XYZ file of C-alpha atoms in Angstrom:
691
model
C 17.684 -114.083 -104.243
C 19.165 -110.659 -103.856
C 18.446 -108.273 -100.538
C 15.255 -105.836 -100.677
C 16.855 -102.505 -99.691
C 13.574 -99.635 -99.466
C 14.851 -95.705 -98.656
C 13.797 -93.964 -95.097
C 12.701 -97.705 -93.859
C 15.544 -99.816 -93.984
C 18.778 -98.363 -92.458
C 21.003 -100.767 -94.645
C 23.406 -97.308 -95.110
C 22.784 -95.894 -91.213
C 21.714 -92.346 -92.860
C 19.002 -93.168 -89.065
C 22.726 -92.246 -86.908
C 23.886 -89.855 -89.006
C 20.243 -87.778 -89.539
C 19.944 -88.039 -85.851
C 23.703 -86.536 -85.256
C 22.600 -83.738 -87.256
C 19.544 -83.091 -85.435
C 21.289 -83.212 -82.361
C 23.303 -80.528 -82.470
C 20.232 -78.386 -84.191
C 18.289 -79.299 -80.841
C 20.569 -77.385 -78.575
C 18.696 -74.119 -78.779
C 15.774 -75.541 -78.516
C 16.970 -77.359 -75.542
C 17.885 -73.872 -73.966
C 14.616 -72.061 -74.716
C 12.507 -74.966 -73.382
C 14.489 -74.935 -69.537
C 14.644 -71.167 -69.503
C 10.809 -71.731 -69.799
C 11.584 -74.263 -67.101
C 13.282 -72.400 -64.686
C 10.544 -69.361 -65.376
C 7.886 -71.459 -64.850
C 9.542 -72.532 -61.406
C 10.102 -68.654 -60.279
C 6.245 -68.208 -60.299
C 5.704 -71.233 -58.875
C 7.629 -69.837 -55.722
C 6.309 -66.620 -56.044
C 2.657 -68.636 -55.657
C 3.767 -70.243 -52.777
C 5.089 -66.661 -51.268
C 2.116 -65.523 -51.703
C 0.552 -68.438 -50.313
C 3.008 -68.025 -47.415
C 2.367 -63.992 -47.285
C -1.396 -64.714 -47.264
C -1.507 -66.621 -44.586
C 0.598 -64.818 -42.586
C -1.761 -61.956 -43.416
C -5.063 -63.614 -42.647
C -3.127 -64.659 -38.614
C -2.354 -60.964 -38.484
C -5.711 -59.548 -39.394
C -7.237 -61.935 -36.683
C -4.855 -60.168 -33.815
C -6.885 -56.341 -34.163
C -9.677 -57.403 -35.891
C -13.094 -57.073 -34.010
C -12.998 -60.653 -33.690
C -9.815 -60.796 -31.948
C -9.082 -63.545 -29.727
C -8.373 -61.414 -27.042
C -12.025 -60.761 -26.432
C -13.191 -63.645 -26.457
C -14.798 -65.302 -23.390
C -15.402 -68.606 -21.474
C -18.035 -68.955 -19.273
C -17.804 -72.410 -17.146
C -19.606 -73.717 -14.722
C -19.070 -75.069 -11.121
C -22.298 -77.836 -11.798
C -22.519 -78.681 -15.607
C -24.476 -80.515 -15.076
C -27.238 -78.841 -13.913
C -26.343 -75.440 -15.839
C -23.877 -74.365 -18.821
C -22.904 -70.985 -20.293
C -22.544 -69.793 -22.905
C -20.455 -66.038 -23.163
C -20.089 -63.684 -25.883
C -17.152 -61.690 -26.610
C -18.598 -58.111 -24.773
C -19.199 -60.416 -21.609
C -17.904 -59.010 -18.937
C -15.583 -60.798 -16.628
C -16.922 -61.493 -13.773
C -18.454 -64.408 -11.678
C -22.334 -65.181 -11.773
C -24.199 -67.499 -8.906
C -27.132 -69.165 -9.780
C -29.622 -71.299 -8.830
C -31.750 -73.898 -10.679
C -35.019 -74.422 -9.515
C -36.278 -76.246 -12.114
C -35.825 -76.541 -15.728
C -38.217 -75.791 -18.534
C -40.353 -78.680 -19.536
C -42.880 -79.949 -21.993
C -46.187 -82.014 -21.908
C -45.032 -85.578 -22.807
C -47.492 -87.956 -22.829
C -48.040 -91.848 -22.735
C -50.812 -94.072 -23.972
C -51.959 -97.483 -22.313
C -50.528 -100.848 -24.204
C -51.603 -100.768 -27.326
C -50.852 -103.199 -30.566
C -47.862 -102.323 -32.663
C -50.577 -103.219 -35.903
C -53.396 -101.390 -34.409
C -55.793 -99.020 -36.282
C -56.791 -94.857 -35.908
C -59.967 -94.501 -36.968
C -60.919 -92.025 -39.825
C -61.631 -88.417 -38.065
C -60.158 -84.700 -37.842
C -57.451 -84.604 -35.632
C -56.721 -81.600 -33.819
C -53.579 -81.066 -31.224
C -52.619 -77.237 -29.934
C -49.961 -76.309 -28.398
C -50.059 -72.944 -26.758
C -51.141 -71.004 -29.943
C -50.044 -73.145 -32.614
C -52.480 -75.741 -34.113
C -52.183 -78.270 -35.645
C -55.379 -80.198 -37.345
C -55.421 -82.718 -40.337
C -57.987 -84.653 -41.291
C -56.928 -88.440 -41.268
C -58.338 -91.283 -43.525
C -58.073 -94.332 -40.848
C -54.924 -96.665 -40.911
C -51.953 -98.268 -38.685
C -50.660 -96.088 -35.239
C -47.310 -96.230 -37.640
C -48.807 -94.629 -40.931
C -50.755 -91.923 -38.729
C -47.695 -90.942 -36.193
C -45.846 -90.374 -40.180
C -48.437 -88.439 -40.766
C -48.317 -86.001 -37.541
C -45.404 -85.810 -37.117
C -44.396 -84.798 -41.223
C -47.137 -81.406 -39.795
C -46.389 -80.794 -36.748
C -42.749 -80.356 -37.116
C -41.070 -77.884 -34.457
C -44.833 -77.907 -32.501
C -45.155 -82.321 -31.933
C -44.397 -85.023 -32.251
C -45.063 -89.058 -31.591
C -43.997 -92.167 -31.732
C -44.179 -95.637 -30.219
C -42.155 -96.490 -26.533
C -41.205 -100.851 -26.239
C -42.811 -101.306 -23.013
C -43.451 -105.614 -23.332
C -43.364 -108.423 -25.554
C -45.840 -107.072 -28.705
C -46.829 -104.393 -26.819
C -46.671 -100.903 -27.615
C -47.097 -97.422 -25.945
C -47.665 -94.467 -28.042
C -46.010 -91.334 -26.949
C -47.298 -88.260 -27.837
C -44.924 -85.194 -26.686
C -45.123 -81.104 -27.109
C -41.651 -79.784 -28.836
C -42.388 -76.236 -26.778
C -41.548 -75.884 -22.549
C -43.305 -73.477 -21.054
C -46.125 -73.123 -18.572
C -48.173 -71.598 -21.676
C -47.350 -74.422 -23.989
C -49.990 -76.686 -22.302
C -50.802 -79.864 -25.228
C -54.207 -79.981 -25.805
C -56.336 -82.984 -27.394
C -59.370 -82.186 -29.729
C -61.965 -83.329 -31.866
C -61.270 -86.652 -32.698
C -57.942 -86.615 -30.637
C -59.407 -85.931 -27.672
C -61.683 -88.849 -28.603
C -58.007 -90.857 -29.704
C -56.421 -89.261 -26.254
C -59.461 -90.770 -23.815
C -60.228 -94.364 -24.996
C -56.788 -94.930 -25.131
C -55.887 -93.856 -21.759
C -53.705 -91.000 -22.667
C -55.569 -88.063 -21.352
C -58.650 -88.106 -18.951
C -61.189 -85.795 -17.573
C -59.910 -83.665 -15.364
C -60.192 -84.396 -11.380
C -60.236 -80.810 -10.532
C -58.498 -80.771 -6.785
C -59.345 -78.099 -4.766
C -58.211 -77.248 -1.279
C -59.149 -74.554 1.158
C -57.349 -73.102 3.905
C -57.787 -70.264 6.677
C -60.661 -71.896 7.865
C -59.716 -70.651 11.559
C -58.581 -67.855 13.284
C -55.380 -70.000 14.524
C -54.241 -69.615 10.893
C -54.295 -65.905 10.964
C -51.031 -63.757 12.414
C -51.491 -59.695 12.826
C -50.061 -58.143 10.028
C -46.337 -57.817 9.268
C -44.651 -54.675 9.341
C -44.599 -52.769 6.777
C -41.793 -51.173 4.799
C -40.962 -48.054 5.751
C -42.330 -44.729 3.641
C -44.833 -47.747 2.062
C -47.711 -45.907 3.825
C -48.185 -42.730 5.497
C -50.698 -42.923 8.149
C -52.451 -40.091 10.215
C -50.712 -39.569 13.637
C -53.166 -40.437 15.943
C -54.938 -43.702 14.547
C -55.335 -47.032 16.071
C -52.228 -49.485 14.558
C -53.468 -52.035 11.849
C -53.872 -55.537 14.438
C -55.754 -58.939 14.407
C -56.753 -58.405 17.953
C -60.392 -57.329 16.655
C -60.172 -59.724 14.094
C -63.407 -62.657 14.188
C -64.094 -66.007 12.261
C -68.185 -66.497 11.822
C -67.699 -70.403 12.025
C -71.364 -70.833 10.620
C -70.977 -68.985 7.548
C -67.174 -69.601 7.341
C -66.294 -65.784 6.940
C -63.241 -64.051 8.084
C -64.390 -60.632 9.242
C -62.279 -57.960 9.496
C -63.020 -55.077 11.047
C -61.831 -51.175 10.521
C -57.624 -50.828 11.248
C -57.217 -54.522 11.220
C -55.767 -56.831 9.473
C -53.921 -60.192 9.640
C -50.633 -61.874 7.426
C -51.665 -65.698 6.593
C -49.095 -68.345 5.774
C -49.456 -70.394 2.444
C -48.786 -73.800 3.347
C -45.021 -74.961 2.067
C -46.375 -78.017 0.055
C -49.087 -75.754 -1.996
C -45.717 -74.045 -2.914
C -44.242 -76.618 -4.680
C -45.923 -76.615 -8.091
C -45.544 -73.515 -10.333
C -48.634 -73.962 -11.628
C -50.905 -73.361 -8.566
C -53.390 -70.722 -7.987
C -55.246 -69.260 -5.007
C -58.381 -67.512 -4.747
C -60.923 -66.202 -2.329
C -64.009 -63.186 -2.495
C -64.604 -60.501 0.103
C -67.005 -58.224 0.123
C -66.718 -54.745 2.153
C -69.196 -53.331 3.909
C -69.610 -49.114 5.965
C -70.118 -49.458 9.673
C -69.714 -46.695 12.131
C -66.597 -44.736 11.229
C -63.784 -44.545 14.465
C -62.935 -41.082 13.937
C -65.857 -40.103 15.127
C -65.147 -41.485 18.883
C -61.483 -41.105 18.817
C -62.541 -36.699 17.787
C -64.277 -36.368 21.412
C -61.356 -38.325 22.643
C -58.701 -36.194 21.289
C -58.674 -32.778 23.435
C -55.483 -30.798 25.496
C -54.918 -27.989 27.961
C -52.525 -24.896 26.095
C -48.987 -24.660 26.702
C -48.068 -21.791 29.159
C -44.459 -20.118 27.945
C -42.192 -19.843 31.060
C -42.957 -17.115 34.179
C -39.257 -16.003 33.178
C -36.810 -13.775 35.560
C -35.334 -10.088 36.563
C -32.508 -9.224 37.171
C -31.142 -5.866 38.212
C -27.304 -5.142 38.946
C -26.451 -8.390 41.643
C -30.788 -8.947 42.201
C -31.831 -11.826 40.426
C -36.322 -12.058 40.993
C -37.760 -15.677 39.973
C -41.311 -15.008 38.432
C -43.673 -17.214 40.032
C -45.943 -20.155 37.665
C -49.124 -18.529 36.038
C -52.396 -20.233 37.813
C -55.454 -20.898 34.765
C -58.105 -22.915 34.353
C -58.258 -22.221 30.875
C -60.733 -25.090 28.976
C -59.626 -28.077 27.214
C -58.170 -27.041 23.501
C -59.222 -30.233 20.892
C -56.602 -31.261 18.521
C -56.848 -31.639 14.786
C -59.483 -34.186 14.522
C -58.431 -36.926 12.550
C -59.919 -37.132 8.717
C -61.868 -40.434 8.005
C -59.971 -43.015 5.745
C -62.125 -44.962 2.883
C -60.306 -46.996 0.153
C -57.343 -48.557 1.390
C -57.978 -52.102 2.281
C -54.738 -53.340 0.002
C -53.772 -56.798 -0.403
C -50.189 -57.732 -0.153
C -48.229 -60.840 -1.330
C -45.121 -61.107 0.803
C -42.310 -62.929 -0.197
C -39.810 -64.983 1.921
C -36.945 -62.197 1.778
C -40.470 -59.731 4.108
C -40.427 -57.763 0.226
C -43.785 -57.438 0.011
C -45.746 -55.960 -3.402
C -48.869 -54.824 -3.617
C -52.103 -56.823 -5.775
C -52.836 -54.941 -8.400
C -56.163 -54.430 -9.599
C -55.625 -56.763 -12.646
C -56.020 -59.821 -9.948
C -59.347 -59.005 -8.751
C -62.692 -59.067 -10.626
C -65.795 -58.036 -9.178
C -69.333 -59.307 -9.490
C -71.546 -56.235 -9.593
C -74.582 -57.225 -8.541
C -73.251 -58.497 -5.451
C -70.384 -56.885 -4.879
C -68.344 -59.570 -4.305
C -64.995 -59.136 -5.014
C -62.360 -62.160 -6.430
C -58.805 -62.009 -5.986
C -56.967 -64.672 -8.205
C -53.705 -64.980 -7.944
C -50.731 -67.445 -9.610
C -47.939 -68.760 -8.489
C -46.067 -68.653 -11.006
C -46.234 -64.776 -11.083
C -45.050 -64.556 -7.925
C -42.470 -67.710 -7.371
C -41.074 -66.559 -3.723
C -44.385 -65.608 -2.080
C -44.421 -66.643 1.554
C -47.696 -65.223 2.646
C -50.517 -63.052 2.099
C -51.595 -60.063 3.817
C -54.467 -57.805 4.508
C -54.267 -54.121 6.153
C -57.649 -52.755 6.201
C -56.865 -49.002 7.013
C -60.294 -47.466 6.881
C -61.968 -46.317 9.335
C -65.450 -46.832 8.555
C -65.030 -49.989 6.208
C -65.362 -53.748 7.158
C -64.252 -56.502 5.251
C -65.188 -60.232 4.785
C -63.120 -63.003 3.431
C -64.063 -66.612 2.086
C -61.265 -69.391 2.643
C -58.547 -69.643 0.660
C -58.978 -72.266 -1.754
C -55.751 -73.794 -3.899
C -56.012 -76.010 -6.949
C -53.172 -76.583 -9.512
C -54.038 -74.553 -13.090
C -52.595 -77.390 -15.309
C -55.793 -79.429 -14.303
C -58.141 -76.990 -14.828
C -57.972 -77.494 -18.346
C -60.600 -79.974 -18.697
C -58.650 -83.734 -18.878
C -55.572 -84.362 -17.714
C -52.663 -86.717 -18.365
C -53.092 -90.361 -17.584
C -48.864 -91.173 -17.840
C -47.623 -87.755 -18.003
C -43.589 -88.431 -18.723
C -43.447 -84.310 -17.743
C -45.937 -81.938 -17.650
C -44.935 -78.248 -19.579
C -43.635 -76.079 -17.233
C -41.260 -72.670 -17.042
C -37.713 -72.508 -16.151
C -37.019 -71.173 -12.561
C -33.649 -69.981 -11.682
C -32.086 -68.114 -9.380
C -29.804 -64.571 -9.765
C -28.975 -62.472 -7.101
C -31.369 -63.745 -4.817
C -34.337 -62.283 -7.875
C -36.703 -65.597 -8.945
C -36.973 -65.519 -12.779
C -38.770 -67.752 -15.175
C -38.520 -68.438 -18.519
C -40.248 -70.794 -20.643
C -37.041 -71.893 -21.909
C -33.797 -73.542 -21.482
C -31.458 -71.440 -23.369
C -32.140 -67.644 -21.378
C -30.201 -64.606 -22.839
C -31.830 -61.897 -21.429
C -30.612 -61.745 -17.715
C -26.802 -61.350 -17.633
C -26.101 -58.670 -20.964
C -23.971 -61.160 -23.420
C -24.238 -64.086 -21.594
C -26.559 -67.097 -22.390
C -27.637 -69.381 -19.853
C -28.205 -73.212 -20.680
C -30.498 -74.802 -18.069
C -30.883 -78.586 -17.602
C -31.667 -79.854 -14.195
C -31.965 -78.343 -11.044
C -29.503 -77.837 -8.744
C -28.133 -79.010 -5.604
C -26.267 -76.091 -4.025
C -26.105 -72.491 -5.493
C -23.513 -72.856 -9.207
C -21.173 -70.270 -9.715
C -20.293 -69.219 -13.470
C -17.132 -67.751 -13.970
C -16.789 -65.450 -17.291
C -13.039 -65.629 -17.727
C -11.112 -64.692 -21.023
C -9.906 -67.156 -23.327
C -6.498 -66.969 -22.613
C -5.808 -70.776 -24.708
C -7.395 -68.900 -27.804
C -5.204 -65.961 -27.513
C -2.158 -68.037 -27.634
C -2.730 -69.709 -29.867
C -3.311 -67.124 -32.179
C 0.209 -65.421 -31.263
C 1.354 -69.240 -31.695
C 0.154 -69.475 -35.130
C 1.019 -65.750 -36.199
C 5.475 -66.326 -35.174
C 4.837 -69.824 -36.630
C 3.498 -68.196 -39.889
C 5.851 -65.545 -39.681
C 8.726 -67.622 -39.453
C 7.218 -69.168 -42.577
C 7.349 -66.038 -44.454
C 11.167 -65.084 -43.554
C 12.450 -68.069 -43.917
C 10.833 -68.209 -47.384
C 12.042 -64.950 -47.814
C 15.234 -65.553 -47.048
C 15.669 -69.376 -49.468
C 14.757 -66.757 -52.186
C 17.248 -64.138 -51.490
C 20.614 -65.807 -50.001
C 22.057 -68.935 -51.630
C 23.576 -69.824 -48.010
C 22.784 -73.945 -47.686
C 22.751 -73.323 -44.528
C 19.754 -71.062 -44.122
C 17.423 -74.774 -44.814
C 19.465 -76.628 -42.798
C 18.887 -74.175 -39.772
C 15.230 -75.547 -40.768
C 15.110 -78.191 -38.835
C 10.874 -78.723 -38.770
C 11.007 -79.170 -42.716
C 10.532 -82.630 -43.686
C 12.904 -84.503 -46.807
C 10.153 -83.599 -49.752
C 10.278 -79.790 -48.162
C 13.799 -79.618 -47.665
C 14.703 -80.708 -51.766
C 11.571 -78.039 -52.661
C 13.465 -75.451 -50.109
C 17.190 -76.245 -52.135
C 15.664 -75.614 -55.949
C 14.567 -72.116 -54.865
C 17.963 -71.608 -53.287
C 18.772 -68.407 -54.200
C 16.928 -67.956 -56.749
C 16.083 -64.910 -56.706
C 19.432 -63.756 -55.378
C 19.446 -59.667 -57.159
C 15.872 -59.466 -56.575
C 15.840 -56.299 -53.618
C 12.386 -56.078 -52.807
C 12.697 -59.294 -50.887
C 15.657 -58.083 -49.100
C 14.166 -55.137 -48.498
C 10.877 -56.399 -47.511
C 12.381 -58.851 -45.126
C 14.147 -55.599 -43.695
C 10.986 -54.078 -42.902
C 9.113 -57.276 -41.450
C 11.630 -57.182 -39.299
C 11.409 -53.617 -37.409
C 8.257 -54.004 -36.952
C 7.985 -56.643 -35.129
C 10.460 -54.758 -33.025
C 9.312 -51.341 -33.592
C 7.983 -49.358 -30.133
C 4.358 -49.195 -29.948
C 2.997 -46.378 -27.271
C -0.295 -47.034 -27.582
C -1.189 -44.809 -24.585
C 0.763 -43.029 -22.445
C 0.280 -45.408 -19.199
C 1.053 -47.973 -21.784
C 3.060 -50.932 -19.897
C 3.384 -53.087 -22.582
C 4.596 -51.760 -25.867
C 7.103 -53.815 -27.456
C 5.975 -57.940 -28.647
C 9.689 -58.871 -26.285
C 7.613 -57.480 -22.939
C 4.863 -60.520 -23.669
C 7.956 -62.883 -24.205
C 8.279 -62.879 -28.372
C 11.033 -61.971 -30.008
C 14.446 -62.869 -31.590
C 16.036 -64.203 -28.313
C 13.037 -65.326 -26.857
C 15.443 -68.769 -26.199
C 17.349 -65.822 -23.502
C 20.450 -66.919 -25.762
C 23.413 -64.367 -25.112
C 26.545 -63.195 -25.803
C 26.584 -65.966 -28.348
C 26.422 -66.485 -32.507
C 22.505 -67.674 -33.550
C 22.215 -67.788 -37.485
C 18.875 -68.588 -37.285
C 18.309 -65.920 -34.519
C 20.456 -63.455 -36.777
C 18.309 -63.837 -39.167
C 15.632 -62.471 -37.265
C 12.906 -65.964 -36.922
C 10.856 -65.111 -33.350
C 11.096 -67.463 -30.571
C 8.496 -67.774 -27.772
C 9.119 -67.942 -24.141
C 5.706 -69.280 -23.365
C 6.173 -68.634 -19.197
C 6.511 -64.990 -20.144
C 3.974 -65.067 -22.833
C 1.585 -66.747 -20.548
C 1.874 -64.520 -17.122
C 0.829 -61.691 -19.729
C -2.216 -62.895 -21.053
C -3.398 -63.793 -17.527
C -2.575 -60.197 -16.513
C -2.359 -57.600 -19.272
C -4.276 -59.038 -22.251
C -6.197 -56.333 -23.029
C -2.708 -54.323 -23.602
C -1.722 -56.907 -25.743
C -4.800 -56.510 -27.813
C -3.605 -52.965 -28.216
C -0.299 -54.147 -28.868
C -1.274 -55.345 -32.109
C -4.164 -52.667 -32.974
C -5.310 -49.400 -31.943
C -7.025 -46.262 -32.603
C -4.472 -43.395 -32.485
C -6.521 -40.502 -33.546
C -10.410 -41.705 -32.440
C -11.712 -41.896 -35.376
C -12.975 -44.985 -34.298
C -10.570 -47.045 -36.527
C -7.968 -49.103 -36.373
C -4.803 -47.452 -37.881
C -1.670 -48.435 -35.981
C -0.240 -51.627 -33.995
C 1.820 -54.605 -35.323
C -0.960 -56.537 -36.817
C -1.842 -53.513 -38.416
C 1.525 -52.589 -39.621
C 2.407 -55.842 -40.689
C -0.780 -56.646 -42.480
C -0.029 -53.372 -44.831
C 3.198 -54.345 -45.313
C 1.768 -57.675 -46.655
C -0.892 -56.024 -48.380
C 1.209 -54.377 -50.904
C 2.778 -57.843 -51.240
C -0.141 -59.899 -51.790
C -3.173 -57.490 -53.161
C -4.352 -57.310 -56.852
C -1.869 -55.727 -58.777
C 0.990 -55.865 -55.790
C 4.690 -56.861 -56.093
C 4.110 -60.538 -56.001
C 1.282 -60.435 -59.155
C 3.761 -57.396 -61.204
C 6.972 -59.968 -60.832
C 4.271 -62.755 -61.720
C 3.327 -60.360 -65.128
C 6.775 -60.092 -65.726
C 7.727 -64.003 -66.786
C 4.581 -64.261 -67.904
C 5.270 -62.636 -70.452
C 9.245 -63.786 -70.765
C 6.741 -67.605 -70.904
C 4.385 -66.553 -73.461
C 7.733 -65.466 -75.520
C 9.879 -68.058 -74.332
C 7.033 -70.616 -75.972
C 6.332 -68.682 -78.608
C 9.912 -69.238 -79.508
C 9.738 -72.996 -78.578
C 6.977 -73.390 -80.951
C 9.104 -71.965 -83.805
C 12.322 -74.083 -82.843
C 10.079 -76.809 -83.146
C 9.004 -76.172 -86.207
C 12.459 -75.232 -87.834
C 13.403 -78.781 -86.242
C 11.250 -79.969 -87.891
C 11.248 -79.078 -91.687
C 15.217 -79.166 -90.894
C 14.595 -83.197 -89.979
C 11.928 -83.316 -92.987
C 14.722 -82.078 -95.125
C 17.261 -84.353 -93.920
C 15.568 -87.358 -94.813
C 14.494 -86.416 -97.781
C 18.160 -85.878 -98.992
C 19.010 -89.251 -97.234
C 16.056 -90.797 -99.412
C 16.980 -89.819 -102.265
C 20.443 -90.645 -101.634
C 19.950 -94.164 -100.454
C 17.456 -94.698 -103.722
C 20.501 -93.611 -105.957
C 22.670 -96.199 -104.324
C 20.040 -98.869 -104.382
C 19.661 -98.092 -108.008
C 23.925 -98.020 -109.132
C 23.597 -101.612 -107.200
C 20.968 -102.820 -109.010
C 22.786 -102.250 -112.024
C 25.874 -103.376 -111.259
C 24.559 -106.434 -109.764
C 22.990 -106.874 -113.614
C 25.929 -106.539 -114.936
C 27.759 -108.902 -113.004
C 24.915 -111.534 -113.868
C 25.045 -110.771 -117.179
C 29.528 -111.725 -117.519
C 29.074 -114.480 -115.497
C 26.103 -115.846 -118.205
C 28.291 -115.033 -120.894
C 31.618 -117.375 -119.518
C 29.335 -120.329 -119.140
């Protein structure tokens, strides 16, 4: 059987090889255009890489002179971080702060008695109050775990409940306030009160009132008063305890006119911040002391000196006159009224007069009640009465003291903690706050109270040297990256890459591809020169400035100290850091370093000079929209689009050419096949005739 040859499919005559050889020559312009397109895209990638590095340097530079520059960062280090820590704002003063933590702010946290995990909470209206916030909801009844979920869902940021395992199969319900402070008591109301009582979370209050000041021996003479507090009339008897008496039958202290006392508060009552001190008193008009005193206040007139007479050398001394003039009374004393004052005397000797708000009166009996809260006078040591009146007698009851928190009607059975204010001492002043985060005592410093201090804690506010140092190191690193990239793109010297020993193998390969890519681009050369000029320039930000150049803080192209020898990397302008010199500069001249990177030269409160400002301005001209890099990429975009158009045109031409060749060679193969077939027919016919 004769071989079948299909034109364009079989390759009996090797026409495909002929076509491919012809097309290879036709594809040369296309290959060149594709290589140009690849080169344009590599240039675009190179400019994008340059843009990224310049943008990173610009961002790093901005942080060195912007409002958030690291030179203003402050650190707060506490000598007792277990008890108190602090956070310092950027405007905080560099100083050492002495703080004593008396107690931390606490919240009410109450445990129930033992309950089953599967116990039920009865149906009802459950109301809880924390300070001024009330959580109230209707409960349909159900498991205690479901009740906890329902309460927690409604009580976010105010109240929280949970089960605490106390023994096998037994738990306790913990209900706690999420707000600290004396005024944020956890109060049970409605069916919550009933449930709390039944499950031994709370119990009816057993108010514990204690009295003291029931014996004259507990009182002392009034403490010495601060100068210029009150001006007495000359001639009045001093205030004293001498005539103070105690009426044991009526349990009353009698304080006559021109008398007073000091009574010290027992120490055990000064340890509970919620302690209250109360007493009552009445006033009674008695015979005024000034009447008798004025009768006795007489004196004789004061006569002038007798004098002398002198004539030449003779002097005559006069005799003193003798007189029996009657006595002349002194200026009469005025009665003193409405000057019986109570004072709280602190441990440091200072006093505070009780305001009128601390005194309430009964209009029918004339009895007045004085109420003193320890949380308002946390440094209280004693109570002082000064009855300066000359015709008023004061009668006092013994002093009563009780815990204000136990005056709510109910008290916790198993308190883990009870609500209370944080109490600290700063500069000898006692300060109370409802929260452990205190930000209104020291300007720009927030104190975080954790627990009482055993001794005075010292909080040192210092500059954040490490943050500033890290920012400067980052700046130098990114500056060198930009300078290296500009050098690689603008110079065709292999040693440029070998000098950059921090590059990885893949980064070195990428750098080799870009080496000298823009060798004739003067913008890169000029850009390098400008950056090098900026970092070596002198910036005299003040007439008294000591640091005006970058090399003064240990950052320069010769910071490593090599002199007298050629170092290629130094000649290219890469920056180096003398770490020891930099540390010293940061320790001693943080503010001057800040001004070196950016300062206001014309007083308009806008930074307009400095290394950071100058580099930022220079780089902005490169990376901004419409800047140098954007302009260059737009030019390359035009070339890319033209190249892509040429490639499409050449591809179409090549496709048409290849189709034309295949058509012609196909026709040729068909003709050859036809001739071969005819030849075979003739041969077969000739062979048949011979037979």
